[in-house]
Coordinates of C-alpha atoms in Angstrom, one line a residue:
M24 CA 0.2 -0.2 0.1
K25 CA 1.2 3.5 -0.8
R26 CA 1.8 5.8 1.7
V27 CA 0.9 9.9 1.3
S28 CA 3.0 12.4 2.5
A29 CA 1.6 14.7 5.1
V30 CA 3.5 17.4 2.8
T31 CA 1.1 15.8 -0.7
V32 CA -1.6 15.7 2.1
R33 CA -1.1 19.4 3.3
K34 CA -1.4 20.7 -0.7
R35 CA -4.3 18.7 -1.8
I36 CA -5.7 20.0 1.6
V37 CA -5.1 23.6 0.3
T38 CA -6.3 23.1 -2.7
V39 CA -9.4 22.1 -2.3
F40 CA -10.2 24.5 0.2
L41 CA -9.2 27.2 -3.0
C42 CA -11.2 25.9 -5.0
G43 CA -14.0 25.7 -2.0
L44 CA -13.2 29.6 -1.5
L45 CA -13.0 30.5 -5.5
V46 CA -16.5 28.9 -5.4
L47 CA -18.0 30.2 -2.7
A48 CA -16.7 33.6 -4.2
V49 CA -18.3 33.3 -7.2
I50 CA -21.8 32.1 -5.0
V51 CA -21.1 35.5 -3.5
V52 CA -20.9 37.6 -6.7
R53 CA -23.5 36.1 -8.3
L54 CA -26.0 36.2 -5.5
G55 CA -24.4 40.3 -5.1
Y56 CA -25.1 41.0 -8.7
V57 CA -28.7 39.2 -8.6
Q58 CA -29.9 41.3 -6.0
F59 CA -28.2 44.6 -5.9
M60 CA -27.5 44.9 -9.6
I61 CA -30.8 42.8 -11.5
G62 CA -33.4 42.3 -8.4
D63 CA -35.3 44.9 -9.1
K64 CA -35.4 43.5 -13.0
L65 CA -36.5 40.1 -11.3
M66 CA -38.6 41.1 -9.3
A67 CA -40.8 43.1 -11.8
K68 CA -40.9 40.3 -14.1
A69 CA -42.1 37.7 -11.0
N70 CA -44.8 40.1 -10.0
D71 CA -45.8 40.3 -14.2
S72 CA -45.9 36.6 -13.8
W73 CA -48.2 36.6 -10.8
T74 CA -50.4 39.5 -11.4
R75 CA -53.5 39.9 -13.7
D76 CA -54.0 43.7 -14.4
I77 CA -57.7 45.4 -15.6
K78 CA -57.0 48.3 -17.4
F79 CA -59.2 51.6 -16.8
Q80 CA -59.0 54.5 -19.1
P81 CA -58.9 57.7 -18.2
E82 CA -61.2 60.3 -19.4
R83 CA -59.9 62.1 -22.3
G84 CA -60.1 65.8 -21.8
E85 CA -61.9 68.4 -23.4
I86 CA -60.6 71.3 -25.4
L87 CA -62.9 74.7 -24.2
D88 CA -63.6 77.4 -26.1
E89 CA -62.3 80.8 -24.6
S90 CA -66.0 81.1 -22.4
G91 CA -65.4 77.5 -21.8
E92 CA -68.0 76.3 -24.0
V93 CA -67.7 72.4 -25.1
L94 CA -65.8 72.1 -29.0
A95 CA -64.6 68.8 -28.0
E96 CA -66.5 66.0 -25.4
N97 CA -66.8 62.6 -24.8
V98 CA -69.6 60.5 -25.0
S99 CA -70.4 57.0 -24.3
A100 CA -69.7 54.3 -26.5
P101 CA -70.3 50.9 -25.0
S102 CA -68.0 47.6 -26.4
V103 CA -69.0 44.5 -26.6
V104 CA -67.2 41.8 -24.7
V105 CA -67.4 38.0 -24.6
V106 CA -66.6 35.3 -22.6
P107 CA -66.3 31.7 -25.1
R108 CA -67.4 29.3 -22.6
Q109 CA -71.0 30.8 -21.2
I110 CA -71.9 30.8 -25.0
K111 CA -74.6 28.3 -25.3
N112 CA -74.8 28.0 -28.5
P113 CA -71.4 29.4 -30.6
Q114 CA -73.6 29.5 -34.0
K115 CA -76.6 31.2 -33.3
T116 CA -74.5 33.9 -30.9
A117 CA -72.4 34.8 -33.6
E118 CA -75.4 35.3 -36.5
Q119 CA -76.8 37.7 -34.0
L120 CA -73.6 39.1 -33.1
A121 CA -72.7 39.1 -37.2
S122 CA -76.4 41.4 -37.7
V123 CA -75.9 43.8 -35.4
L124 CA -72.4 44.1 -35.7
D125 CA -72.2 44.3 -39.4
M126 CA -69.6 41.6 -39.8
S127 CA -69.3 38.3 -41.1
V128 CA -70.4 35.4 -39.5
D129 CA -67.2 33.5 -39.8
K130 CA -65.6 36.4 -37.8
A131 CA -68.2 36.4 -35.4
Y132 CA -67.7 32.9 -34.6
E133 CA -64.1 33.3 -34.7
D134 CA -64.1 35.3 -31.3
V135 CA -67.3 33.5 -29.5
T136 CA -65.4 30.5 -29.6
Q137 CA -61.5 31.2 -28.8
A138 CA -60.0 29.6 -26.2
K139 CA -59.7 32.4 -23.6
S140 CA -61.2 34.1 -20.2
Q141 CA -62.5 36.9 -22.1
V142 CA -62.7 38.4 -25.7
S143 CA -63.0 41.7 -27.2
I144 CA -64.2 41.9 -30.5
H145 CA -62.6 44.4 -32.3
P146 CA -63.0 46.6 -35.1
E147 CA -66.5 46.0 -35.0
G148 CA -67.6 45.6 -31.3
R149 CA -65.9 49.0 -30.5
K150 CA -67.9 51.9 -29.6
I151 CA -70.6 51.2 -30.7
S152 CA -73.6 53.1 -31.7
K153 CA -76.5 53.9 -29.9
E154 CA -78.6 51.9 -32.2
Q155 CA -76.5 48.6 -31.7
E156 CA -76.5 48.8 -28.2
K157 CA -80.3 48.2 -27.6
N158 CA -80.3 46.3 -30.7
L159 CA -77.8 44.2 -28.2
R160 CA -79.7 44.4 -25.4
S161 CA -82.9 43.4 -26.8
L162 CA -81.4 39.6 -27.9
Q163 CA -80.0 39.1 -24.0
L164 CA -77.1 37.0 -26.3
D165 CA -75.6 34.8 -22.4
G166 CA -71.9 35.9 -22.6
V167 CA -71.9 39.1 -24.0
Y168 CA -71.5 41.3 -22.3
L169 CA -71.1 45.9 -22.7
A170 CA -68.5 47.4 -21.4
K171 CA -68.5 51.1 -20.4
D172 CA -66.2 52.8 -23.6
S173 CA -66.5 56.2 -24.9
K174 CA -65.5 58.1 -28.1
R175 CA -65.5 61.6 -29.4
N176 CA -67.3 63.6 -29.6
Y177 CA -67.6 67.4 -31.7
P178 CA -71.1 69.2 -30.7
N179 CA -70.6 71.8 -33.5
G180 CA -70.4 68.9 -36.8
N181 CA -67.6 70.9 -39.6
A182 CA -66.8 73.8 -38.1
L183 CA -63.2 74.3 -36.3
S184 CA -62.8 70.7 -37.8
H185 CA -59.4 71.6 -39.1
V186 CA -58.6 73.3 -36.0
L187 CA -59.5 70.6 -33.7
G188 CA -58.8 68.1 -35.6
F189 CA -60.0 63.9 -34.8
T190 CA -58.9 60.9 -32.8
G191 CA -59.1 57.5 -33.6
I192 CA -60.1 54.1 -32.8
D193 CA -58.3 54.0 -28.3
N194 CA -59.2 58.1 -27.8
Q195 CA -55.2 58.5 -29.6
G196 CA -55.1 62.0 -31.6
L197 CA -54.5 62.0 -34.5
M198 CA -54.9 65.6 -35.9
G199 CA -55.3 69.1 -35.2
L200 CA -55.3 69.9 -31.2
E201 CA -55.6 66.5 -30.6
L202 CA -52.8 65.2 -32.0
Y203 CA -50.4 68.3 -31.3
Y204 CA -51.9 68.0 -27.4
D205 CA -52.0 64.9 -26.5
D206 CA -50.1 64.3 -23.4
N207 CA -52.0 66.3 -21.6
L208 CA -55.4 65.6 -23.4
S209 CA -55.3 61.3 -22.7
G210 CA -54.6 61.4 -18.9
E211 CA -53.0 58.0 -17.4
E212 CA -54.3 54.5 -17.3
G213 CA -55.6 53.1 -14.3
S214 CA -55.4 49.2 -13.5
L215 CA -56.9 46.4 -10.2
S216 CA -54.0 43.7 -10.3
F217 CA -54.6 41.0 -8.8
Y218 CA -52.0 37.5 -7.9
S219 CA -52.7 34.1 -9.8
D220 CA -51.4 31.1 -10.0
A221 CA -49.6 29.4 -13.1
K222 CA -53.1 28.0 -14.0
G223 CA -54.7 31.7 -13.7
K224 CA -56.9 30.7 -10.3
K225 CA -56.6 34.2 -8.1
L226 CA -54.6 34.3 -4.9
T227 CA -56.7 35.3 -2.2
D228 CA -54.2 35.1 0.5
L229 CA -52.5 38.1 -1.2
A230 CA -54.5 41.9 -2.1
D231 CA -55.2 43.6 -5.1
V232 CA -53.3 46.6 -6.0
Y233 CA -56.0 49.8 -7.6
R234 CA -53.9 52.1 -9.5
S235 CA -57.1 55.3 -10.5
P236 CA -56.6 56.2 -14.0
V237 CA -56.0 59.7 -14.6
D238 CA -58.3 61.7 -16.6
G239 CA -56.7 64.1 -19.1
L240 CA -56.8 67.5 -18.6
N241 CA -59.2 70.2 -20.6
L242 CA -58.0 72.6 -23.2
K243 CA -59.5 76.1 -23.0
T244 CA -58.5 77.5 -25.7
T245 CA -58.7 81.0 -27.1
I246 CA -60.9 80.6 -29.5
N247 CA -64.0 82.6 -29.4
S248 CA -67.8 80.6 -30.4
K249 CA -69.4 83.3 -32.1
V250 CA -66.3 84.6 -34.3
Q251 CA -66.1 81.6 -35.6
T252 CA -69.8 81.2 -36.2
I253 CA -69.4 84.0 -37.6
M254 CA -66.9 83.3 -40.1
E255 CA -68.6 79.1 -40.6
R256 CA -71.2 80.8 -41.8
E257 CA -69.2 83.7 -44.3
L258 CA -67.5 80.0 -46.0
D259 CA -70.5 78.6 -46.7
L260 CA -72.3 82.2 -48.2
A261 CA -68.9 82.1 -50.2
V262 CA -69.5 78.9 -51.4
E263 CA -72.6 78.9 -52.2
K264 CA -71.9 82.0 -54.5
Y265 CA -68.8 81.3 -55.8
N266 CA -68.3 77.7 -56.1
P267 CA -64.3 78.7 -55.6
D268 CA -61.7 76.0 -55.9
G269 CA -61.5 76.6 -51.9
A270 CA -61.6 78.9 -49.2
L271 CA -59.8 80.0 -45.8
A272 CA -60.1 82.6 -43.5
I273 CA -58.3 83.5 -39.5
A274 CA -58.9 85.9 -36.8
V275 CA -56.0 87.3 -34.4
N276 CA -56.8 88.5 -31.4
P277 CA -53.5 90.8 -32.5
K278 CA -52.6 92.7 -28.6
D279 CA -51.0 88.7 -27.9
G280 CA -51.6 86.5 -30.7
G281 CA -54.3 84.0 -29.8
I282 CA -55.8 82.8 -32.6
L283 CA -60.0 83.8 -31.8
G284 CA -61.1 81.8 -35.4
M285 CA -59.5 80.0 -37.9
S286 CA -61.4 77.6 -40.8
S287 CA -60.8 76.6 -44.7
R288 CA -63.1 74.4 -46.9
P289 CA -63.8 72.0 -47.8
N290 CA -64.0 70.4 -44.2
F291 CA -64.8 68.0 -43.0
N292 CA -67.0 66.5 -39.8
P293 CA -64.1 64.8 -37.7
E294 CA -66.1 62.4 -36.6
N295 CA -67.0 60.8 -39.6
Y296 CA -63.2 61.9 -40.9
Q297 CA -62.8 58.3 -43.0
D298 CA -65.6 59.8 -45.1
V299 CA -63.7 62.1 -47.3
D300 CA -60.1 62.0 -49.5
A301 CA -56.8 61.8 -46.9
E302 CA -55.5 65.7 -48.3
I303 CA -58.8 67.2 -46.6
F304 CA -58.4 66.8 -43.5
D305 CA -54.7 66.6 -43.9
R306 CA -54.3 69.9 -45.0
N307 CA -55.3 73.2 -42.8
L308 CA -54.9 75.4 -45.3
P309 CA -54.8 79.0 -43.3
I310 CA -51.2 77.4 -42.1
W311 CA -50.1 74.7 -44.7
K312 CA -51.1 76.2 -48.0
T313 CA -48.5 79.1 -49.8
Y314 CA -49.3 81.6 -52.4
E315 CA -47.9 84.3 -53.5
P316 CA -49.8 87.1 -51.1
G317 CA -50.5 89.8 -54.0
S318 CA -51.5 93.5 -53.1
T319 CA -51.8 92.7 -49.2
F320 CA -47.8 92.1 -49.2
K321 CA -47.3 95.8 -49.9
I322 CA -48.1 96.4 -46.1
I323 CA -45.3 95.4 -45.2
T324 CA -43.2 97.2 -48.1
L325 CA -45.5 100.8 -46.7
A326 CA -44.5 99.4 -42.7
S327 CA -40.7 98.8 -43.7
A328 CA -40.0 102.3 -45.9
L329 CA -42.3 104.4 -42.6
E330 CA -40.2 103.7 -40.4
E331 CA -36.7 103.8 -42.6
G332 CA -37.8 107.1 -43.4
K333 CA -38.3 106.6 -46.9
V334 CA -41.5 107.6 -47.7
D335 CA -44.0 111.3 -46.2
L336 CA -47.8 110.4 -47.5
D337 CA -48.9 113.5 -47.2
N338 CA -46.1 115.2 -48.9
D339 CA -44.5 112.9 -51.2
T340 CA -45.6 112.2 -54.6
F341 CA -45.1 109.4 -57.4
N342 CA -46.8 109.5 -61.1
D343 CA -47.5 106.3 -62.1
D344 CA -48.8 106.6 -66.2
G345 CA -49.4 102.9 -66.1
S346 CA -45.4 100.9 -65.5
I347 CA -42.5 101.8 -64.7
D348 CA -39.4 100.3 -66.1
V349 CA -36.6 98.7 -63.7
D350 CA -33.5 96.9 -65.7
G351 CA -35.4 97.2 -68.7
T352 CA -38.4 95.3 -67.1
E353 CA -41.7 96.6 -67.5
L354 CA -43.9 96.5 -64.3
H355 CA -47.2 97.2 -64.9
C356 CA -50.2 98.8 -62.6
W357 CA -54.0 96.6 -62.2
K358 CA -55.4 100.4 -63.6
S359 CA -54.8 100.3 -67.8
G360 CA -53.5 104.1 -68.0
G361 CA -52.1 104.4 -64.5
H362 CA -53.6 106.6 -61.0
G363 CA -51.6 109.9 -62.9
H364 CA -50.0 112.0 -60.0
Q365 CA -50.6 111.4 -56.7
T366 CA -49.8 111.0 -52.7
Y367 CA -47.6 108.5 -51.8
L368 CA -51.1 107.8 -49.2
E369 CA -53.3 107.8 -52.5
V370 CA -50.8 105.0 -53.8
V371 CA -51.5 103.0 -50.9
Q372 CA -55.2 103.9 -51.8
N373 CA -54.5 103.2 -54.8
S374 CA -52.8 99.9 -54.4
C375 CA -50.5 101.0 -57.1
N376 CA -48.1 98.8 -57.8
P377 CA -45.5 101.0 -59.8
G378 CA -46.2 103.3 -56.7
F379 CA -44.7 100.3 -54.1
V380 CA -42.0 99.5 -56.4
S381 CA -40.1 102.7 -56.2
L382 CA -40.7 102.4 -52.1
G383 CA -38.7 98.9 -52.2
M384 CA -36.2 100.8 -54.4
K385 CA -35.9 103.6 -52.6
L386 CA -35.5 100.8 -49.8
G387 CA -33.5 98.6 -51.2
K388 CA -31.9 94.7 -51.1
E389 CA -30.7 94.9 -47.8
K390 CA -33.3 96.5 -45.9
L391 CA -36.3 95.6 -47.9
F392 CA -34.9 91.4 -47.5
S393 CA -34.5 92.1 -43.6
Y394 CA -37.7 93.9 -42.4
I395 CA -39.5 90.6 -44.6
D396 CA -37.4 88.3 -42.4
H397 CA -37.7 89.8 -39.3
F398 CA -41.9 90.0 -40.0
G399 CA -41.5 86.1 -39.5
F400 CA -41.6 85.3 -43.3
G401 CA -39.7 82.3 -45.6
K402 CA -39.8 81.0 -41.7
K403 CA -43.0 78.9 -39.2
T404 CA -44.5 81.1 -37.1
G405 CA -44.6 78.0 -34.3
I406 CA -48.2 78.1 -34.1
D407 CA -49.6 75.1 -31.8
L408 CA -50.6 72.8 -35.0
Q409 CA -49.1 70.0 -37.3
G410 CA -48.2 70.3 -40.7
E411 CA -47.6 74.6 -40.8
G412 CA -45.8 75.0 -44.6
N413 CA -42.4 77.3 -44.1
G414 CA -43.7 79.5 -47.9
I415 CA -40.1 80.2 -50.0
L416 CA -38.1 83.5 -50.5
F417 CA -35.9 84.3 -53.6
N418 CA -32.4 83.0 -52.6
P419 CA -30.4 86.0 -52.1
E420 CA -28.2 85.7 -54.3
K421 CA -30.3 85.7 -56.6
I422 CA -31.8 88.6 -55.6
G423 CA -31.8 91.9 -58.4
S424 CA -33.2 94.9 -59.5
V425 CA -37.0 92.9 -60.3
E426 CA -36.8 90.9 -57.6
V427 CA -37.0 93.5 -54.9
A428 CA -39.6 95.5 -57.4
T429 CA -41.7 92.2 -57.4
T430 CA -41.4 91.5 -54.0
A431 CA -42.1 95.0 -53.2
F432 CA -46.2 94.5 -54.2
G433 CA -46.1 90.6 -53.7
Q434 CA -45.5 88.9 -56.3
G435 CA -42.7 86.4 -56.8
V436 CA -42.4 84.8 -53.0
S437 CA -45.1 82.7 -51.4
V438 CA -46.0 83.1 -47.4
T439 CA -48.8 81.1 -45.9
P440 CA -51.5 83.0 -44.2
I441 CA -50.7 82.9 -40.9
Q442 CA -47.5 84.1 -41.6
Q443 CA -49.4 86.7 -43.6
V444 CA -52.0 87.4 -40.4
M445 CA -49.6 87.7 -37.8
A446 CA -46.9 90.2 -39.5
V447 CA -50.0 92.7 -40.4
S448 CA -50.8 91.8 -36.8
A449 CA -47.5 93.6 -35.8
A450 CA -47.2 96.6 -38.4
I451 CA -50.6 98.2 -36.6
N452 CA -50.3 96.6 -33.0
G453 CA -47.1 98.6 -32.2
G454 CA -44.9 96.8 -33.6
Y455 CA -44.7 93.7 -31.6
L456 CA -44.5 90.3 -34.1
Y457 CA -46.1 87.5 -31.6
K458 CA -46.2 83.4 -31.3
P459 CA -49.8 82.8 -32.4
H460 CA -51.2 80.3 -30.1
I461 CA -54.5 78.6 -30.0
A462 CA -53.8 77.2 -26.0
D463 CA -54.6 79.1 -23.2
E464 CA -54.9 77.0 -20.8
W465 CA -55.0 73.8 -19.0
V466 CA -57.1 73.4 -16.5
D467 CA -58.1 69.9 -14.1
P468 CA -61.5 68.4 -15.1
K469 CA -62.3 68.1 -11.4
T470 CA -61.1 70.6 -9.3
K471 CA -62.0 73.0 -12.6
K472 CA -58.7 74.9 -11.6
V473 CA -56.0 76.0 -13.8
V474 CA -52.8 74.3 -13.0
D475 CA -51.0 76.1 -16.5
K476 CA -51.5 79.1 -18.3
V477 CA -49.7 79.6 -21.8
K478 CA -47.7 82.6 -22.1
T479 CA -48.1 85.3 -24.7
V480 CA -44.3 85.0 -26.9
T481 CA -43.0 87.6 -28.5
K482 CA -41.1 86.9 -30.9
D483 CA -39.5 90.6 -32.4
R484 CA -40.2 94.3 -32.2
V485 CA -40.3 95.0 -35.7
I486 CA -41.1 98.5 -35.7
S487 CA -42.2 101.8 -34.3
N488 CA -45.6 102.4 -32.6
D489 CA -45.6 105.8 -34.5
T490 CA -44.9 104.3 -37.6
S491 CA -47.6 101.9 -36.4
K492 CA -49.5 104.5 -36.3
E493 CA -49.2 105.7 -40.1
V494 CA -50.3 102.0 -41.2
R495 CA -52.7 101.3 -39.5
R496 CA -54.4 105.7 -41.0
A497 CA -53.0 104.9 -44.4
L498 CA -55.2 101.3 -44.1
E499 CA -57.8 102.7 -42.7
S500 CA -57.6 105.2 -45.5
V501 CA -58.1 102.1 -48.0
V502 CA -61.4 101.2 -46.5
A503 CA -62.9 104.6 -46.1
K504 CA -61.5 106.2 -49.9
G505 CA -59.7 103.5 -52.2
S506 CA -59.9 99.6 -53.0
G507 CA -60.7 98.3 -49.9
R508 CA -64.3 99.9 -49.5
P509 CA -66.7 96.9 -49.6
A510 CA -65.3 96.2 -46.1
Y511 CA -66.2 99.8 -44.9
I512 CA -68.8 98.8 -41.3
D513 CA -70.6 102.0 -40.6
G514 CA -70.0 102.9 -36.2
Y515 CA -66.4 101.0 -36.6
R516 CA -63.8 102.7 -37.4
V517 CA -61.8 99.3 -40.6
G518 CA -58.4 99.3 -41.8
G519 CA -57.2 97.1 -44.4
K520 CA -55.7 96.1 -47.5
T521 CA -56.8 93.9 -51.1
G522 CA -54.8 91.6 -52.5
T523 CA -55.1 89.3 -55.9
A524 CA -53.1 87.0 -57.0
Q525 CA -52.3 85.3 -59.8
K526 CA -51.9 81.5 -59.3
V527 CA -48.1 79.3 -60.9
G528 CA -49.7 76.5 -62.9
P529 CA -48.3 73.3 -62.9
N530 CA -45.6 74.0 -65.5
G531 CA -44.4 76.9 -62.7
G532 CA -46.3 79.5 -65.2
Y533 CA -48.7 81.7 -64.4
M534 CA -52.0 81.0 -65.0
E535 CA -54.8 82.4 -67.1
N536 CA -58.7 83.5 -66.0
N537 CA -57.5 82.4 -61.7
Y538 CA -56.9 84.4 -58.8
I539 CA -56.6 83.5 -55.5
V540 CA -58.3 87.3 -54.0
S541 CA -57.6 88.3 -49.9
F542 CA -58.8 90.9 -47.6
I543 CA -56.6 91.3 -44.8
G544 CA -58.5 93.6 -42.6
F545 CA -58.8 94.4 -38.5
A546 CA -60.4 97.1 -36.4
P547 CA -61.0 99.6 -35.1
A548 CA -58.9 100.9 -36.1
D549 CA -57.0 103.3 -33.4
D550 CA -56.9 100.4 -31.0
P551 CA -57.4 97.0 -32.9
E552 CA -58.6 93.8 -31.5
M553 CA -59.2 91.6 -34.0
V554 CA -58.1 90.8 -37.9
V555 CA -59.3 89.1 -40.2
Y556 CA -57.6 87.1 -43.0
V557 CA -60.5 85.7 -46.0
A558 CA -58.6 84.1 -49.5
V559 CA -60.9 82.6 -51.8
D560 CA -58.8 81.0 -54.5
N561 CA -60.8 80.9 -57.7
P562 CA -63.8 82.5 -57.4
K563 CA -66.7 81.2 -60.5
G564 CA -68.7 83.4 -62.0
T565 CA -67.7 87.0 -61.2
V566 CA -64.6 89.4 -61.4
Q567 CA -61.6 88.0 -59.9
F568 CA -60.5 91.2 -57.3
G569 CA -59.9 91.1 -54.0
G570 CA -61.8 94.0 -53.2
V571 CA -65.0 92.4 -54.9
V572 CA -64.6 89.1 -54.0
A573 CA -62.9 88.7 -49.9
A574 CA -62.8 92.5 -48.7
P575 CA -67.4 92.7 -48.2
I576 CA -66.7 89.5 -46.2
V577 CA -64.0 90.1 -43.6
G578 CA -66.1 93.8 -43.4
S579 CA -69.3 91.7 -42.6
I580 CA -67.1 89.6 -40.3
I581 CA -65.5 92.2 -38.4
G582 CA -68.7 94.0 -37.7
D583 CA -71.2 91.2 -36.4
S584 CA -67.9 89.1 -34.7
L585 CA -67.3 93.2 -33.2
R586 CA -70.8 93.3 -31.8
A587 CA -70.8 89.5 -30.5
M588 CA -67.8 90.6 -28.6
G589 CA -69.4 93.6 -26.9
V590 CA -66.5 96.4 -29.0
E591 CA -68.7 99.9 -28.7
P592 CA -68.4 101.4 -32.4
R593 CA -65.7 104.4 -32.2
E594 CA -66.4 108.4 -33.4
G595 CA -63.9 110.1 -35.7
G596 CA -62.9 107.1 -38.4
L597 CA -63.6 108.4 -41.8
D598 CA -66.5 108.5 -44.0
K599 CA -66.9 106.5 -47.0
E600 CA -66.0 107.8 -50.1
Y601 CA -69.5 106.3 -52.2
V602 CA -68.5 105.5 -56.1
W603 CA -70.7 104.9 -58.4
P604 CA -73.4 102.6 -58.5
E605 CA -72.9 102.8 -54.4
Q606 CA -74.8 105.2 -52.1
P607 CA -74.4 106.3 -49.5
K608 CA -76.8 104.5 -46.4
I609 CA -79.6 107.1 -44.8
E610 CA -79.5 107.2 -40.5
V611 CA -83.0 106.2 -38.9
P612 CA -85.0 108.6 -37.7
D613 CA -86.5 108.4 -34.4
L614 CA -90.1 108.4 -35.3
I615 CA -91.8 107.4 -31.4
G616 CA -94.0 109.5 -30.1
L617 CA -95.1 109.8 -33.8
D618 CA -98.6 110.3 -35.4
K619 CA -99.2 107.4 -37.5
R620 CA -100.1 109.6 -40.0
K621 CA -97.3 112.3 -40.3
L622 CA -95.2 109.1 -41.7
T623 CA -95.1 110.9 -45.1
E624 CA -92.6 113.5 -44.0
Y625 CA -89.8 111.0 -42.6
M626 CA -90.1 107.9 -44.6
T627 CA -89.4 109.1 -48.4
D628 CA -86.0 106.9 -48.6
L629 CA -87.6 103.5 -46.5
S630 CA -90.5 101.0 -46.2
V631 CA -92.3 100.9 -43.0
E632 CA -93.8 97.6 -42.2
T633 CA -96.2 98.2 -39.3
S634 CA -97.1 95.7 -36.2
G635 CA -100.1 96.7 -33.8
S636 CA -102.5 99.4 -33.6
G637 CA -103.8 102.4 -33.5
D638 CA -102.7 105.6 -34.3
Y639 CA -99.0 106.6 -32.5
I640 CA -95.7 104.6 -33.2
V641 CA -94.2 103.5 -29.5
N642 CA -90.9 101.5 -30.3
Q643 CA -89.1 100.8 -33.6
A644 CA -86.3 98.0 -35.4
P645 CA -84.3 99.6 -36.4
Q646 CA -83.2 101.8 -33.3
P647 CA -82.7 105.7 -33.9
G648 CA -79.6 106.5 -35.1
T649 CA -79.1 102.9 -37.3
K650 CA -77.4 103.8 -41.0
V651 CA -79.0 101.5 -43.3
E652 CA -79.2 100.6 -46.8
Q653 CA -81.8 103.3 -49.3
G654 CA -84.7 101.1 -49.0
S655 CA -84.7 99.8 -46.2
K656 CA -87.6 98.8 -44.7
I657 CA -88.1 99.4 -40.8
R658 CA -90.9 97.6 -38.0
L659 CA -93.2 99.8 -36.1
Y660 CA -94.8 99.6 -33.1
L661 CA -98.0 100.9 -32.9
S662 CA -101.0 101.9 -30.1
N663 CA -103.4 104.0 -28.6
K664 CA -100.9 105.4 -26.8
K665 CA -98.3 107.2 -27.3
D666 CA -95.6 106.9 -24.1
R667 CA -92.7 104.5 -25.4
A668 CA -93.0 101.6 -24.8
S669 CA -90.2 100.0 -23.2
D670 CA -87.1 98.0 -24.8

């Protein structure tokens, strides 16, 4: 028998000890890694395998106008859930479900026979209509349940559709404000978690965990529903009258950049957006469309020239013979033969192209395009909506005298309507270029307290207050005495500018008899409360001039909106100069208390309709002092008593 020495034994013991120590070290390191490094992750995985979650959807936040009127809300729309094990006759149940939900019997049968504890019928059974709900309840099908659910509802239908946007089947925002502010509107999902074994049986020894859903915040916007309603009405009338290729309107508060109203045609119903082509709901024209602005752009040239001291509107003059030569290129005035000798205030009133070319040349390339940049053209305004366009300006390296000249009267550059509105707002509000915005406040749906307020963002100070005052004076004269007369409103001081821009065709050339006609107006002219822009694309059956088509629309929007907003009429404005065949309005006399037999002395230019019986007039409509068209009808209320009726 071989004997082992003590030294060898000691070596073996040491070796075994070291190996054991190494194994122990590995185990300790591994345990430490599991415990401290990945313990939370493993625990979460284990927790996921033990728990079952029942999801609770939050209520999506409402969208409100500036006064709190609902623009987008949630309405009950249950979803169909089936428990296959409780269904006694799958084939019959499938046939009945298919009939009510407008789906194939095969698809319904597949759903009701799945080897699951419960099955949601998707998409046919999601957010069903009230009629479908009623029919399903009347059938009383075993194993078929209606789970609480909701869908988005837009009470005003097509109105404001491009701004509000819409949501998908899971109430996720897909367009407009619904998409831009989806995170704030959607809220946070809640759940009820319980523990179960491998077979899915609930473990009663462990407590359930409930996490309540957090409803989305309500969004209060700057939209004025009264202004929006008036705007929608006027665009509908324009579409009916002119059958245009498209139309758009924007109203903004020039004092802070808040959008009061925005609309375009064609529009759509957000609840049925699938019924229209994607190019209709994808294109919010007031922020997406780019085109040559035409004469409305002259406001920028005017403001720039005034700020630089290049012109005195009353004392400097310009002689327009119908065209002006710029480096061998002849640029024509819209009026054949020109406007003759005129002050620069009359140049503005007449929208004289050669006169504005002269202002552009006085400014020069660097100054003119510097102001264009400061007024925000060529870049996005940053409005809180998706899909905004940039506009197109001349390449600085390719700008010559002709490009400077054409830009001065709004040709050769391309802008978006929202750029136009914000730039003109800056020109008449004292010189401040604001970032436009629709969101105003975020409100907790339960406490009704404001949790966040959107701040006004001033992007630039482009001109002085004195220059802005001169711009307002000039543009008020355009409406009273110039091409913008159809936008004149008695009692309110209105300023504005017409625009008529020839459209560029697919081949890059200008199209024949195809114009975008526009008008941008503001009021009251001494302290503007709103700026309104309307553009009509290729109106049919009319002379395609901004003053003929767009100016009356803006006048109606501004006049009715200011009255709806409670803005009082102002004195001190310019009287309108009437041009044949226009006739001045007449003032309704005060007839209250008058004997009806004396009416003939007063009513030579008005027609009368009476209500009641008696010899004396006790009330009248319109009220005394109101200015109306000649030949208008007024209603008189009669009584045997001479007393004035209470209003």
